[in-house]
Coordinates of C-alpha atoms and ligand atoms in Angstrom, one line a residue:
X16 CA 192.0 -12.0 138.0
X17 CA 194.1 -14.4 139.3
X18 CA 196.7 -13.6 137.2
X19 CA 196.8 -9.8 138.2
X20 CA 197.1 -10.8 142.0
X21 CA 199.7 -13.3 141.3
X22 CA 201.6 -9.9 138.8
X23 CA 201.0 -7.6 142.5
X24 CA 202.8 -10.2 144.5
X25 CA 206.4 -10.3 142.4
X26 CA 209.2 -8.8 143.5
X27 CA 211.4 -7.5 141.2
X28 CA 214.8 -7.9 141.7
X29 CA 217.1 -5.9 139.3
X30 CA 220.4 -7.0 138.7
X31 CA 223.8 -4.6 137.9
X32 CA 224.9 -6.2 134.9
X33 CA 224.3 -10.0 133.5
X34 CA 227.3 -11.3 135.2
X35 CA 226.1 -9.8 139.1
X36 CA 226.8 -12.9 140.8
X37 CA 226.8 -10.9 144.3
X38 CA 223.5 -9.4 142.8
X39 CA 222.0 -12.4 142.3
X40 CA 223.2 -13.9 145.5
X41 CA 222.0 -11.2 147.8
X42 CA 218.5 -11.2 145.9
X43 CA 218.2 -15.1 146.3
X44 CA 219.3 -15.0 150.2
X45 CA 217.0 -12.0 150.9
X46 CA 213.7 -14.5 148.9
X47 CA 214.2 -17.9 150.2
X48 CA 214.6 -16.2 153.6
X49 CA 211.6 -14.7 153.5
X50 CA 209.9 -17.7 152.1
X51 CA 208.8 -16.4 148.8
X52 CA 208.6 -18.8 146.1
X53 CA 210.2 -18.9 142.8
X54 CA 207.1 -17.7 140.6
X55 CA 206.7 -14.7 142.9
X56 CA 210.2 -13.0 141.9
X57 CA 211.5 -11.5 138.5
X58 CA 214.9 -11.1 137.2
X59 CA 216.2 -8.1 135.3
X60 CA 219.3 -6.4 134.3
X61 CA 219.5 -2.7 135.0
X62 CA 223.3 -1.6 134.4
X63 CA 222.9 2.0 135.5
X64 CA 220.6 2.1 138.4
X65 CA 221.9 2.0 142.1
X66 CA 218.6 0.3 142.3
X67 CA 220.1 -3.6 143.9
X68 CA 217.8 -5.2 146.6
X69 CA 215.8 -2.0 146.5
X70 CA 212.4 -3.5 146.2
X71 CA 213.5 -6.9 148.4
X72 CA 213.0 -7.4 151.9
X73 CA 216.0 -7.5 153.8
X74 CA 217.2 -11.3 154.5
X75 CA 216.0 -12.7 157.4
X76 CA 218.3 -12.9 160.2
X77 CA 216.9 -15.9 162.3
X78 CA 216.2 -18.1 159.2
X79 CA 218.8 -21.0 158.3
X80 CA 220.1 -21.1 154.7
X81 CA 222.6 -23.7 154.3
X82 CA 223.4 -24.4 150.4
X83 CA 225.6 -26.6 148.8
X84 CA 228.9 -25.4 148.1
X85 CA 228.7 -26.9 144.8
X86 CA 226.0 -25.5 143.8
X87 CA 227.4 -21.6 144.4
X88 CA 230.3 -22.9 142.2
X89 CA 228.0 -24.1 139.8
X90 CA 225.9 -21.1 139.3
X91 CA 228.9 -18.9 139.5
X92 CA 229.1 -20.4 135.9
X93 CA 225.6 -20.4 134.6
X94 CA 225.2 -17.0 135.5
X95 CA 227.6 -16.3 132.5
X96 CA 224.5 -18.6 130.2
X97 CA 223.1 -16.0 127.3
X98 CA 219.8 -17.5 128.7
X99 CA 217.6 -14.6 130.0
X100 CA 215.8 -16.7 132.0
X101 CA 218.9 -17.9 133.9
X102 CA 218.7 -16.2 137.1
X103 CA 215.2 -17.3 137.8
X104 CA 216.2 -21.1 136.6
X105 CA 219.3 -20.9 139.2
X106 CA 216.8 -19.5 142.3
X107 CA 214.2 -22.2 141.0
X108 CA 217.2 -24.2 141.9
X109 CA 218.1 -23.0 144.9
X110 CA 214.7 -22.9 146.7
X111 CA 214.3 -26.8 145.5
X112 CA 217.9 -27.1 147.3
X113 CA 216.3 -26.4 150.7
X114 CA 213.7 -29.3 151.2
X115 CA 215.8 -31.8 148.8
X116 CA 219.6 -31.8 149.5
X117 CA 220.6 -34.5 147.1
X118 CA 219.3 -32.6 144.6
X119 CA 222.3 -32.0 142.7
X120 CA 223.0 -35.7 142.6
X121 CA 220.1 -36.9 141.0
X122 CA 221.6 -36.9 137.5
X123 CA 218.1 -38.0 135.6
X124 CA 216.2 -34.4 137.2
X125 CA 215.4 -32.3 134.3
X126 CA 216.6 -29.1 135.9
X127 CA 219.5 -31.1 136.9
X128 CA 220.0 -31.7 132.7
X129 CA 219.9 -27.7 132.4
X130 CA 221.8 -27.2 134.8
X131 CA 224.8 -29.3 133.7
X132 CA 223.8 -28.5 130.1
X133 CA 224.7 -24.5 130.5
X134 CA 227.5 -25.4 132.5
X135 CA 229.0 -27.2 129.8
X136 CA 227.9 -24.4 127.4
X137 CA 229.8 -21.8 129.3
X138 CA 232.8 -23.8 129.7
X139 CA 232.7 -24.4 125.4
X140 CA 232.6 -21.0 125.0
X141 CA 235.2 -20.1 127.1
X142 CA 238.0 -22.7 126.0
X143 CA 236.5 -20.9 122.0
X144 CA 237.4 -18.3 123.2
X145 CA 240.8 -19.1 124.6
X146 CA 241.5 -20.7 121.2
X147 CA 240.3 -18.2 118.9
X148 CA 240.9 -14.5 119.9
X149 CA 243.5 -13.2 117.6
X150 CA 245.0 -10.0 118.7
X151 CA 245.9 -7.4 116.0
X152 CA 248.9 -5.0 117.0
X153 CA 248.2 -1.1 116.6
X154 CA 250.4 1.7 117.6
X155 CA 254.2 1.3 117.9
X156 CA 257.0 2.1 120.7
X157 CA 255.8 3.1 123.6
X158 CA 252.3 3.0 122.1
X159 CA 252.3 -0.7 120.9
X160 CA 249.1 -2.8 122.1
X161 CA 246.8 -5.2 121.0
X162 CA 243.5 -5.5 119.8
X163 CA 241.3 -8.5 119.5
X164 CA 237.4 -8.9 118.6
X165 CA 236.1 -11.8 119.4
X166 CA 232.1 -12.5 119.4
X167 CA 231.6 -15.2 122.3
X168 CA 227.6 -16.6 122.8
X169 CA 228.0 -16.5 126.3
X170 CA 228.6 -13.7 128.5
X171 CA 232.0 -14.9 129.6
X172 CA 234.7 -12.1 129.4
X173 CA 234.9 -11.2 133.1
X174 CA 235.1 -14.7 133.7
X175 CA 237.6 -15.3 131.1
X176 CA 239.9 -12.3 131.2
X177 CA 242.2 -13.5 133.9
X178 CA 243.5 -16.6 131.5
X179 CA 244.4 -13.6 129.1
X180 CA 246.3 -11.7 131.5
X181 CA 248.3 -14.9 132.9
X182 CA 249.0 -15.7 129.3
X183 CA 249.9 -12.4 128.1
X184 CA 250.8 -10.5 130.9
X185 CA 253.5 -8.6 129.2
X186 CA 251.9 -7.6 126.4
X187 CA 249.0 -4.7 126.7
X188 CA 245.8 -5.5 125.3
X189 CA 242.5 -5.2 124.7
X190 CA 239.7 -8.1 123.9
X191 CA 236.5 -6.1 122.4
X192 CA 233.2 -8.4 122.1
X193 CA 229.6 -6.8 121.9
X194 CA 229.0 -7.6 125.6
X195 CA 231.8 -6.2 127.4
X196 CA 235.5 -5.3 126.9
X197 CA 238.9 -6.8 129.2
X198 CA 241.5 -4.1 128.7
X199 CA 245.3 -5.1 130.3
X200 CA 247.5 -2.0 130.5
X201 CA 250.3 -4.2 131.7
X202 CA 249.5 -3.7 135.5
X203 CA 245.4 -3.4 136.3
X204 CA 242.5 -4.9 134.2
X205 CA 239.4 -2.9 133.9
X206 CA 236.3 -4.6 132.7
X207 CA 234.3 -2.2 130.1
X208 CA 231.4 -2.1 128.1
X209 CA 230.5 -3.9 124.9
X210 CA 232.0 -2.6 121.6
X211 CA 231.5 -2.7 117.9
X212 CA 233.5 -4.8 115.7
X213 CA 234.3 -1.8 113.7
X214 CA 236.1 -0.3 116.8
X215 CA 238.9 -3.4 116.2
X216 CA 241.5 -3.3 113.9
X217 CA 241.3 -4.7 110.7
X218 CA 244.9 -6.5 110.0
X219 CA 248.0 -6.5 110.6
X220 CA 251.5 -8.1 109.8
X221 CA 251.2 -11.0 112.2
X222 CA 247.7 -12.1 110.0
X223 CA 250.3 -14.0 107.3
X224 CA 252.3 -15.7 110.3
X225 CA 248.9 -17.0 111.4
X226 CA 248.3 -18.4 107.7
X227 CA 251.8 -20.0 107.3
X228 CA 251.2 -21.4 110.6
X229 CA 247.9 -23.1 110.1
X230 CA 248.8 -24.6 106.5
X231 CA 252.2 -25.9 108.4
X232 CA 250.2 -27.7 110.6
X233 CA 247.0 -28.6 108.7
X234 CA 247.2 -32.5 108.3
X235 CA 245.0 -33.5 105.4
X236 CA 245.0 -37.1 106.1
X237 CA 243.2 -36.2 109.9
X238 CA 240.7 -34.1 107.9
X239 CA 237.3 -34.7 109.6
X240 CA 235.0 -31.6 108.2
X241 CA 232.0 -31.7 110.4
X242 CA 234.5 -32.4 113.6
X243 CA 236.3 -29.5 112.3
X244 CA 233.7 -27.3 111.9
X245 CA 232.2 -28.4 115.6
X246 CA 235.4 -27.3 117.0
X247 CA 235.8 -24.5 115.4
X248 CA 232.4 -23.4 114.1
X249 CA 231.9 -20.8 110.9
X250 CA 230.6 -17.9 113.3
X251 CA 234.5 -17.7 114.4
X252 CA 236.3 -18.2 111.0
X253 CA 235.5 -14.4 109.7
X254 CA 237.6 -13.2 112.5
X255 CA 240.1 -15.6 112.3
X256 CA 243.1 -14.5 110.0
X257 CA 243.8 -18.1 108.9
X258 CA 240.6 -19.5 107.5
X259 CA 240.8 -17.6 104.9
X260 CA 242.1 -20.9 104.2
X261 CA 240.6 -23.4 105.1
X262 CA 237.9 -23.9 102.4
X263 CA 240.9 -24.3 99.8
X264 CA 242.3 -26.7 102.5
X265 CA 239.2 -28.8 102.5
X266 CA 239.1 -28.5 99.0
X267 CA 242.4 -30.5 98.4
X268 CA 242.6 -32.3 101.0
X269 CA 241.8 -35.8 99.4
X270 CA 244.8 -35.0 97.0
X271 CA 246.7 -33.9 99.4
X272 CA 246.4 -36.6 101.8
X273 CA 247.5 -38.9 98.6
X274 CA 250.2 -36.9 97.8
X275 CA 251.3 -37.0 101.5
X276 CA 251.1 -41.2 101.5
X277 CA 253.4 -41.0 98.5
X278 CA 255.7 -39.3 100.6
X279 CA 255.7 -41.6 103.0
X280 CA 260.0 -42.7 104.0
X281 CA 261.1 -44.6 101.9
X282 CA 265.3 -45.2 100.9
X283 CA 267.0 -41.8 101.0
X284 CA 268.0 -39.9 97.8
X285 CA 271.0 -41.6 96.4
X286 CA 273.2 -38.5 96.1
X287 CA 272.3 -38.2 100.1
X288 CA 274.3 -41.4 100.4
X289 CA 276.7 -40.8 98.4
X290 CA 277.7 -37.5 100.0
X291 CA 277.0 -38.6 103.7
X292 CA 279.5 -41.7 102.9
X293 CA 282.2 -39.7 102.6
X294 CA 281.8 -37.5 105.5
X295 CA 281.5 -40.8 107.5
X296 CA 282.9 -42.0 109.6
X297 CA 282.3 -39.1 112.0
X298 CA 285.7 -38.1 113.8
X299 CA 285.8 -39.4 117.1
X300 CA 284.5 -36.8 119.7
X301 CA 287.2 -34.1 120.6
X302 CA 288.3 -34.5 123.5
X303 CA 287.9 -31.2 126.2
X304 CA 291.7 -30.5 125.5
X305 CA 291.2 -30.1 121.9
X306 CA 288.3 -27.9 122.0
X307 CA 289.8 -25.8 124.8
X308 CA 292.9 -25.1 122.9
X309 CA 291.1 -24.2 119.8
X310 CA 291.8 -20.7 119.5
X311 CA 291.2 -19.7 115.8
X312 CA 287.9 -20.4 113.7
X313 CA 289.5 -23.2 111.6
X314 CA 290.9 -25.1 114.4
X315 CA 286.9 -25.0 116.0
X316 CA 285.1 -26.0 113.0
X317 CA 287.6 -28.9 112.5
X318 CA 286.8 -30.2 116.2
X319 CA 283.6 -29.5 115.7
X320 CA 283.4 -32.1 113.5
X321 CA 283.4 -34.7 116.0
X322 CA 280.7 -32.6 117.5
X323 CA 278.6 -35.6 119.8
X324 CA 276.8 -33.2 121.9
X325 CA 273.6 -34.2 121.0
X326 CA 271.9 -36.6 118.8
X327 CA 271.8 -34.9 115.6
X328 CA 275.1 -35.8 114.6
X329 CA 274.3 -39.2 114.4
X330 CA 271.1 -38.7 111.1
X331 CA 272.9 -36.1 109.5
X332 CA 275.7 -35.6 107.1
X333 CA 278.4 -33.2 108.8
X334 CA 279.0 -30.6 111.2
X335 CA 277.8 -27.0 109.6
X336 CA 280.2 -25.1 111.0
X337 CA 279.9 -20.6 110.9
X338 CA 281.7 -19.2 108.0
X339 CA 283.3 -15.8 107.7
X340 CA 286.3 -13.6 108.1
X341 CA 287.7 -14.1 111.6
X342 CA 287.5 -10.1 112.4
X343 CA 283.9 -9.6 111.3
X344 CA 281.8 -6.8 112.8
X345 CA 279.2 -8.4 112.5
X346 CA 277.7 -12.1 113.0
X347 CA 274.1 -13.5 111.7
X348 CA 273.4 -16.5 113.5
X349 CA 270.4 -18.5 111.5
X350 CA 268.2 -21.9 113.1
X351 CA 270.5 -24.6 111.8
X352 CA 271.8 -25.7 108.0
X353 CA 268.6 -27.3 105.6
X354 CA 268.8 -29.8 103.3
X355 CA 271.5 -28.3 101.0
X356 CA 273.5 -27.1 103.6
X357 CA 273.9 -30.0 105.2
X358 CA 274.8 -31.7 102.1
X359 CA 277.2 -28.4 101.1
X360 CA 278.5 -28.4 104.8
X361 CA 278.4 -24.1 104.2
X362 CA 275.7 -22.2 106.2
X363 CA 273.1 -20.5 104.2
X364 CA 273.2 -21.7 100.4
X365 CA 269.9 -22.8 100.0
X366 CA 266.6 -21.3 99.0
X367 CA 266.7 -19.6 102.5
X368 CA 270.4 -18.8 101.6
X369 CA 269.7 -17.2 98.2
X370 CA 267.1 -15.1 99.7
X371 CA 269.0 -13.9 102.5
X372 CA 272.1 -13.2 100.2
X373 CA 269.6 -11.1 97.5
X374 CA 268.5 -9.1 100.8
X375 CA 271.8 -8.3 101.8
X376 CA 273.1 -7.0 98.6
X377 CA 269.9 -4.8 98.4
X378 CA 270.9 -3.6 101.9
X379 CA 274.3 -3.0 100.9
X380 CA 276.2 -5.7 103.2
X381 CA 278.7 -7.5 101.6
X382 CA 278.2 -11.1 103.0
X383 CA 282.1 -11.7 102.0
X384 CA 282.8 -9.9 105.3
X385 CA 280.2 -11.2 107.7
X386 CA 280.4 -14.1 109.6
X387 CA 277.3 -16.7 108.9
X388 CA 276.3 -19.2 111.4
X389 CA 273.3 -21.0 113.1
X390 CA 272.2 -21.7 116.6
X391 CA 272.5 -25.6 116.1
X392 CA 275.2 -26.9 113.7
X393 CA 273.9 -30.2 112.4
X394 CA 270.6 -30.6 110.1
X395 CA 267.3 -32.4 112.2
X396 CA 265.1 -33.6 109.5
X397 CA 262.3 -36.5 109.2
X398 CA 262.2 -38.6 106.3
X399 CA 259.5 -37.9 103.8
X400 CA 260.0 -40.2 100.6
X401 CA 263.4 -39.3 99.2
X402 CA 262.9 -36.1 100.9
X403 CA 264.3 -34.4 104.1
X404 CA 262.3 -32.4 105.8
X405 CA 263.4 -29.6 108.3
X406 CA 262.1 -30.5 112.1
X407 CA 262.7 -27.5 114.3
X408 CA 265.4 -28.2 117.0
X409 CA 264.2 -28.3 120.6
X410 CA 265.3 -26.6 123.2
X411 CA 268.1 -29.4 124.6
X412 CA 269.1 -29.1 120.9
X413 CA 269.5 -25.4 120.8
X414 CA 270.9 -25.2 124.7
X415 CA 273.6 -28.2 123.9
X416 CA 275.0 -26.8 120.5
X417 CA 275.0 -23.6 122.6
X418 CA 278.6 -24.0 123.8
X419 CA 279.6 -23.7 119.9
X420 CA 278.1 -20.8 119.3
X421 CA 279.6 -19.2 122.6
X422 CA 282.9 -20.0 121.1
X423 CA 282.2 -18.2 118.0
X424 CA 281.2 -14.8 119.4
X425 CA 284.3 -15.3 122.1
X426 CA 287.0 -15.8 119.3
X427 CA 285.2 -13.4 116.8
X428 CA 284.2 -10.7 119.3
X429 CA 281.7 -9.4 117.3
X430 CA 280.1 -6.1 117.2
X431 CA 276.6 -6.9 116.9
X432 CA 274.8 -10.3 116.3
X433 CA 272.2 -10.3 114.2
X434 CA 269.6 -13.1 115.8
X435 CA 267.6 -14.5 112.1
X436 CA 264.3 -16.1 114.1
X437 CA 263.0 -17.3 117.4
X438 CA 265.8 -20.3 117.7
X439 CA 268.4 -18.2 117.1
X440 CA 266.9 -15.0 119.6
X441 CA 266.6 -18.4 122.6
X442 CA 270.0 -19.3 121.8
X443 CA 271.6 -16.1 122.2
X444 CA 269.6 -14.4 124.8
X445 CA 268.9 -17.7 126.5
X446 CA 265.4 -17.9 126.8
X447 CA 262.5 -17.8 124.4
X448 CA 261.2 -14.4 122.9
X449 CA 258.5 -13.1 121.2
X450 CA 260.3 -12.5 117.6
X451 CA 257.1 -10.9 116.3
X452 CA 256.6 -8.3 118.7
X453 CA 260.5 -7.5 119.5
X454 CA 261.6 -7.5 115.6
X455 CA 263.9 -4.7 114.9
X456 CA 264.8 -4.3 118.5
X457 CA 267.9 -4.3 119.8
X458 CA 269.0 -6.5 123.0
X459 CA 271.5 -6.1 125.0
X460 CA 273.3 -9.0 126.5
X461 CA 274.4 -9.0 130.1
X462 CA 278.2 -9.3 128.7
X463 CA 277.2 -6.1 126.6
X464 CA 277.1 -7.7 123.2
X465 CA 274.2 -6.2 121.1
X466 CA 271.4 -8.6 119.5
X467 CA 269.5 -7.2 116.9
X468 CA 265.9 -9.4 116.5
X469 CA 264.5 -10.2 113.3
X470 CA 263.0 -13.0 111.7
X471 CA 264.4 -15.8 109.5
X472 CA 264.3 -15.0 105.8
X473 CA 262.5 -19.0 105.4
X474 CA 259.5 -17.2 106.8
X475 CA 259.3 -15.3 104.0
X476 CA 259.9 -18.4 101.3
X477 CA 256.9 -19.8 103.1
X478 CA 254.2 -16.8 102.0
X479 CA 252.2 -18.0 99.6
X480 CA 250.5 -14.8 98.1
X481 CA 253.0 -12.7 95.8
X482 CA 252.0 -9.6 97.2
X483 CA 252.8 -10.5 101.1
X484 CA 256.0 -12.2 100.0
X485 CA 256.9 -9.0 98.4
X486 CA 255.5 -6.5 101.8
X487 CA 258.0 -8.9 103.8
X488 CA 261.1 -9.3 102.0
X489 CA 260.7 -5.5 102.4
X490 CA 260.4 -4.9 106.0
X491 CA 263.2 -7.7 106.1
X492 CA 265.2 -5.0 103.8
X493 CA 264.8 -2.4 106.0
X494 CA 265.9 -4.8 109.0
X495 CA 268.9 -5.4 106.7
X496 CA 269.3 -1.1 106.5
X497 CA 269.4 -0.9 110.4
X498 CA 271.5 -3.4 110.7
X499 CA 273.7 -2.2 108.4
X500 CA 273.7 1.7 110.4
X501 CA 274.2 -0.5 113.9
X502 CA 277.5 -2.4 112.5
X503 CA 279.6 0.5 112.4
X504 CA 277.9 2.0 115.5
Ligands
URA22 N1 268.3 -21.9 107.6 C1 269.1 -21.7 108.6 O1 268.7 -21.2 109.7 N2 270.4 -21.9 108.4 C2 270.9 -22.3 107.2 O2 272.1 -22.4 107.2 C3 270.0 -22.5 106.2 C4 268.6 -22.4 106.4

């Protein structure tokens, strides 16, 4: 009996969606204001129904609420908790709020614990999310977007989707999660209803840059499984293009951690000192004179030589200078020389080298009449063992060794530069670009000289599965064909 009177006397407050923070605001001002207790309301979500505050009293005008601003912020978050029984939890909250004001601060409170408990469950889930969506491109030219799925716990996409468009404001995207959907056209985000994972696309070509990246910079030494998994827990692996990998990874990571100790420095290769012996010595820097009146390719590479414009110079063997006719149409500009070239002191005869010289014969450009070079001239390795392996240069790096490459294109007066990978794209365009997303495109400089954007044929040395290798030496190919149209263009 009891029980049925108590049932008459709730009031039902029905909420627009499970993120109607205003909703929920409203609803609490217009009970505590009227004095009615926690027990004697009930929450729901109806999304379609113009139906907000319709069974409430209005709030009362002549009665004081004065809450924390804290404790708005607070819930602001927890309202985004998968916990139905949120909204009646934050009220329960709220009405304590009125006749104990240092509520918040009493750490050892049990709703106190919840509280701080969902607001660091919200706050996980939103930094997994940051960390995990992986968008897949569909559609190309004018077109082009991107598609993620991502399956959060919480309902945090509203609350999350201005990170995305800060981050990728240029691109336009969509993030699809059962919930809700955050679509960026470039200009306005709309917030949408949930979606299937069937409505995302399946894969696409950046899915192998993803996997090269994570075995690049998987450490199995640091290998801490259940930390691993903590941080990034199984539920998000199947949409996750790279841990595919992982349980291989895992798998030989004790041997690979070995492995890795017996790579540790130790005294160079002996051939290394040999050959760096007699390129030392290093000339003494030119002097601005020299480098000034340098007004053919031969008479730059030999001052170049002396090149001291950053440290590199100092750990490896020589100057890498371009190589090429001095009337060449065209001019491929790589990262900077590997192991072997900077042993060879020629651009591009390495593995990289022997892949990008197989490409260009299959592409019909005879590398005898190019002009070969790299953004930075001087190999930037760490010691492994007795081996050298590459370090990418940094942006000082790329920006100092800059003024080389300037000199090349001013003597050479190329027709088109072809930019191999994200180093060389910064150094001739002068800032970073998206290699991925602007491949095949053409750029063109202020100064009117034409950058065509690929990627650097490494990249595909570095796929592991035959059948990938094979998909991207071919799009590189066809990279190759338009560059080959563009050179006479
Ligand atoms: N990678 C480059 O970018 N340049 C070379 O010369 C060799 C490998």
């Amino acid at each position: 009996m009891a029980k049925t009177q108590l049932n008459l006397a709730v009031h039902l407050v029905r909420l627009e969606s499970q993120t109607d923070f205003a909703g929920w605001r409203d609803a609490a001002r217009r009970l505590a204001t009227n004095d009615i207790p926690p027990e004697d309301a009930a929450w729901q979500v109806e999304p379609d129904g113009e139906t907000r505050g319709k069974d409430l009293p209005a709030a009362h005008a002549d009665a004081r609420l004065v809450v924390p601003r804290d404790f708005i912020e607070r819930a602001e978050t927890v309202i985004c908790h998968c916990d139905p029984e949120r909204f009646g939890f934050l009220y329960r909250l709220l009405w304590r709020l009125r006749s104990e004001p240092k509520l918040l601060s009493i750490a050892t409170d049990p709703d106190i614990r919840k509280l701080e408990a969902m607001e660091k469950a919200v706050g996980r889930d939103i930094h997994k999310m940051r960390a995990f969506v992986r968008f897949r491109k569909i559609g190309e030219g004018a077109e082009e977007r991107y598609v993620a799925w991502f399956e959060p716990e919480h309902f945090i996409v509203e609350r999350n989707a201005d990170f995305f468009v800060r981050r990728f404001t240029g691109m336009r995207w969509t993030i699809l999660t059962p919930h809700a959907s955050a679509d960026w056209d470039g200009e306005r985000l709309a917030i949408g209803p949930g979606a299937g994972k069937r409505d995302a696309p399946a894969e696409d070509d950046a899915e192998a840059l993803w996997r090269t990246y994570f075995e690049n910079i998987f450490n199995p030494a640091r290998l801490k499984v259940k930390a691993m998994q903590k941080e990034m827990p199984k539920k998000y692996w199947r949409n996750l293009p790279e841990a595919s990998l992982i349980p291989d990874l895992i798998a030989g990571a004790d041997k690979a951690a070995s492995d890795m100790i017996a790579r540790m420095p130790t005294t160079p290769a002996p051939h290394h000192a040999k050959v760096k012996a007699k390129h030392w010595p290093v000339p003494q820097p030119a002097n601005a004179d020299e480098t000034e009146n340098a007004d053919t390719i031969p008479e730059l590479r030999a001052v170049a030589k002396g090149c001291h414009r950053c440290p590199l110079w100092r750990d490896a063997t020589q100057t890498v200078f371009g190589e090429g006719p001095e009337n060449a149409e065209v001019i491929f500009v790589g990262e900077q020389p590997g192991d072997q070239e900077d042993l060879a002191g020629k651009p591009f005869v390495g593995p990289a080298g022997k892949m990008f010289d197989s490409i260009l014969d299959d592409a019909a450009i005879d590398r005898r009449k190019v002009y070969v070079t790299n953004a930075v001239k001087h190999f930037k390795f760490e010691p492994r063992g007795k081996r050298r392996i590459h370090s990418k240069p940094n942006a000082g790096e790329i920006q100092a060794c800059r003024w080389w490459l300037d000199k090349e294109l001013d003597l050479i007066k190329p027709n088109l530069v072809v930019a191999l990978g994200a180093t060389a794209a910064q150094s001739l365009l002068g800032k970073a670009v998206p290699i991925t997303k602007m491949r095949g495109d053409v750029v063109e400089r202020d100064d009117g000289l034409r950058v065509f954007l690929t990627i650097h044929p490494s990249f595909i040395l570095r796929i592991r599965e035959q059948e990938d290798k094979e998909a991207e030496r071919g799009r590189f190919l066809s990279d190759m064909r338009k560059v080959r149209e563009l050179m006479g263009a």
